[in-house]
Short mmCIF file of C-alpha atoms in Angstrom, two decimals:
data_model
loop_
_atom_site.label_atom_id
_atom_site.label_comp_id
_atom_site.label_asym_id
_atom_site.label_seq_id
_atom_site.Cartn_x
_atom_site.Cartn_y
_atom_site.Cartn_z
CA MET A 1 0.31 0.09 0.17
CA ARG A 2 1.29 2.90 -1.35
CA SER A 3 0.46 4.90 1.06
CA ARG A 4 1.88 2.44 4.14
CA MET A 5 4.53 4.32 6.38
CA PRO A 6 6.78 2.71 8.80
CA GLY A 7 5.24 1.97 11.74
CA MET A 8 2.24 2.02 11.08
CA TRP A 9 0.44 -1.31 12.49
CA TRP A 10 -1.35 -3.68 9.93
CA GLY A 11 -3.76 -6.83 11.53
CA THR A 12 -6.95 -8.36 10.78
CA ALA A 13 -9.72 -8.20 13.02
CA ILE A 14 -12.15 -11.43 14.39
CA GLU A 15 -15.75 -10.76 15.12
CA ALA A 16 -16.68 -12.70 19.01
CA PRO A 17 -19.31 -12.34 21.19
CA ASP A 18 -16.65 -12.45 24.85
CA PRO A 19 -14.03 -10.88 22.89
CA ALA A 20 -11.44 -10.37 25.51
CA ALA A 21 -12.48 -14.07 26.73
CA LEU A 22 -11.12 -14.61 23.02
CA ALA A 23 -7.91 -12.27 23.02
CA ARG A 24 -6.86 -14.59 26.28
CA PHE A 25 -7.45 -18.10 24.27
CA TYR A 26 -5.52 -17.11 21.16
CA ALA A 27 -2.87 -15.38 23.84
CA ASP A 28 -2.58 -17.84 26.47
CA LEU A 29 -2.52 -20.79 22.54
CA LEU A 30 -0.06 -18.81 20.65
CA GLU A 31 2.29 -16.91 23.03
CA TRP A 32 2.54 -14.18 22.21
CA PRO A 33 1.19 -10.51 24.45
CA ILE A 34 -1.63 -9.00 25.47
CA VAL A 35 -1.16 -5.09 23.97
CA HIS A 36 -4.19 -3.38 24.58
CA GLU A 37 -7.44 -4.10 25.99
CA GLU A 38 -10.74 -2.02 25.93
CA PRO A 39 -14.39 -1.95 26.57
CA GLY A 40 -15.82 -4.73 23.13
CA THR A 41 -11.69 -4.52 21.66
CA SER A 42 -8.97 -6.62 22.91
CA ILE A 43 -5.50 -6.16 20.76
CA LEU A 44 -2.68 -8.93 20.78
CA GLY A 45 0.93 -9.13 19.39
CA THR A 46 2.03 -11.17 17.18
CA PRO A 47 5.99 -11.49 16.47
CA GLY A 48 5.75 -10.69 13.26
CA GLY A 49 4.63 -7.28 14.15
CA ALA A 50 1.14 -7.95 13.02
CA PHE A 51 -2.15 -7.58 15.66
CA MET A 52 -4.71 -10.28 15.79
CA VAL A 53 -7.98 -7.27 16.57
CA PHE A 54 -10.55 -8.80 18.17
CA GLN A 55 -13.67 -7.10 18.65
CA GLN A 56 -17.30 -7.64 19.91
CA ALA A 57 -19.71 -8.45 17.70
CA THR A 58 -23.72 -7.65 18.85
CA ASP A 59 -25.45 -11.34 17.21
CA TYR A 60 -22.85 -13.19 16.35
CA THR A 61 -23.74 -16.23 14.24
CA PRO A 62 -20.04 -18.55 14.64
CA PRO A 63 -19.32 -20.42 10.43
CA THR A 64 -20.18 -23.53 9.75
CA TRP A 65 -17.31 -25.62 9.16
CA PRO A 66 -17.30 -27.63 6.12
CA PRO A 67 -19.41 -24.92 4.47
CA GLU A 68 -23.81 -25.66 4.15
CA PRO A 69 -25.71 -23.85 2.37
CA GLY A 70 -27.61 -20.86 3.71
CA ALA A 71 -24.81 -21.55 6.56
CA GLN A 72 -22.58 -18.91 7.79
CA ARG A 73 -19.63 -19.59 6.31
CA PRO A 74 -16.05 -18.85 7.73
CA MET A 75 -14.74 -15.75 6.01
CA MET A 76 -11.55 -16.48 6.35
CA HIS A 77 -9.41 -18.71 8.52
CA LEU A 78 -6.37 -19.23 11.15
CA ASP A 79 -2.68 -21.89 10.03
CA PHE A 80 -0.80 -22.48 12.04
CA GLN A 81 1.92 -24.85 11.81
CA VAL A 82 3.07 -27.01 14.68
CA ALA A 83 5.89 -30.26 15.20
CA ASP A 84 4.10 -32.15 16.76
CA LEU A 85 0.10 -32.11 15.82
CA ASP A 86 -1.39 -34.58 18.44
CA ASP A 87 0.68 -32.39 21.04
CA ALA A 88 -0.51 -28.97 20.19
CA VAL A 89 -4.45 -30.40 19.64
CA GLY A 90 -4.32 -31.48 23.18
CA GLU A 91 -2.67 -28.18 23.78
CA ALA A 92 -4.92 -26.14 21.88
CA LEU A 93 -8.43 -28.96 23.43
CA SER A 94 -6.88 -28.11 27.00
CA LEU A 95 -7.66 -24.50 26.15
CA GLY A 96 -11.15 -24.58 25.12
CA ALA A 97 -10.90 -25.27 21.09
CA LYS A 98 -13.00 -27.97 20.25
CA LEU A 99 -11.83 -30.63 17.38
CA SER A 100 -14.47 -30.63 14.10
CA PRO A 101 -15.11 -33.66 13.20
CA THR A 102 -15.02 -33.32 10.40
CA GLN A 103 -10.95 -33.71 8.71
CA HIS A 104 -9.50 -33.57 5.10
CA ARG A 105 -5.68 -34.21 5.26
CA GLU A 106 -3.36 -36.59 8.02
CA ASN A 107 -0.86 -33.81 8.88
CA VAL A 108 -3.63 -31.62 9.64
CA ARG A 109 -5.87 -31.23 11.47
CA VAL A 110 -9.37 -28.39 12.34
CA LEU A 111 -10.57 -26.23 15.19
CA PHE A 112 -12.68 -23.87 16.19
CA ASP A 113 -11.64 -21.23 18.85
CA PRO A 114 -14.50 -20.68 21.62
CA ALA A 115 -16.25 -18.37 19.69
CA GLY A 116 -16.38 -21.04 17.19
CA HIS A 117 -14.14 -19.54 14.24
CA PRO A 118 -12.20 -22.39 13.22
CA PHE A 119 -8.39 -22.72 12.81
CA CYS A 120 -6.38 -24.70 12.12
CA LEU A 121 -2.98 -26.79 13.35
CA CYS A 122 -1.14 -27.94 10.84
CA ARG A 123 2.12 -30.45 11.13
CA ASP A 124 5.66 -29.18 10.35
CA ASP A 125 6.13 -32.00 7.51
#
């Protein structure tokens, strides 16, 4: 982006019914710091300098995965590469994630965060 200047922040915004709780889930899972909180918004810092912004969503509806006709589709999802897939899945489950009953690849596990967003843990093959 031509108008972007050094030091300007960038990242992704994720809607949630409880943004502070969802930010804490990802902060614990990824060991990344929560760098800002205010009513309705929590921001997680990443090692690369981007941010994950969790925003309050009124009448939030979790996405359906795999997608189904007429249901709320995931608009995006997060992927995280891991060295030990079983260990990473166990850790995510202990923090409140849920394992999707539908799995398509041996080296990838689809899970749902506490707000119902799908995310993937991908073994380092």
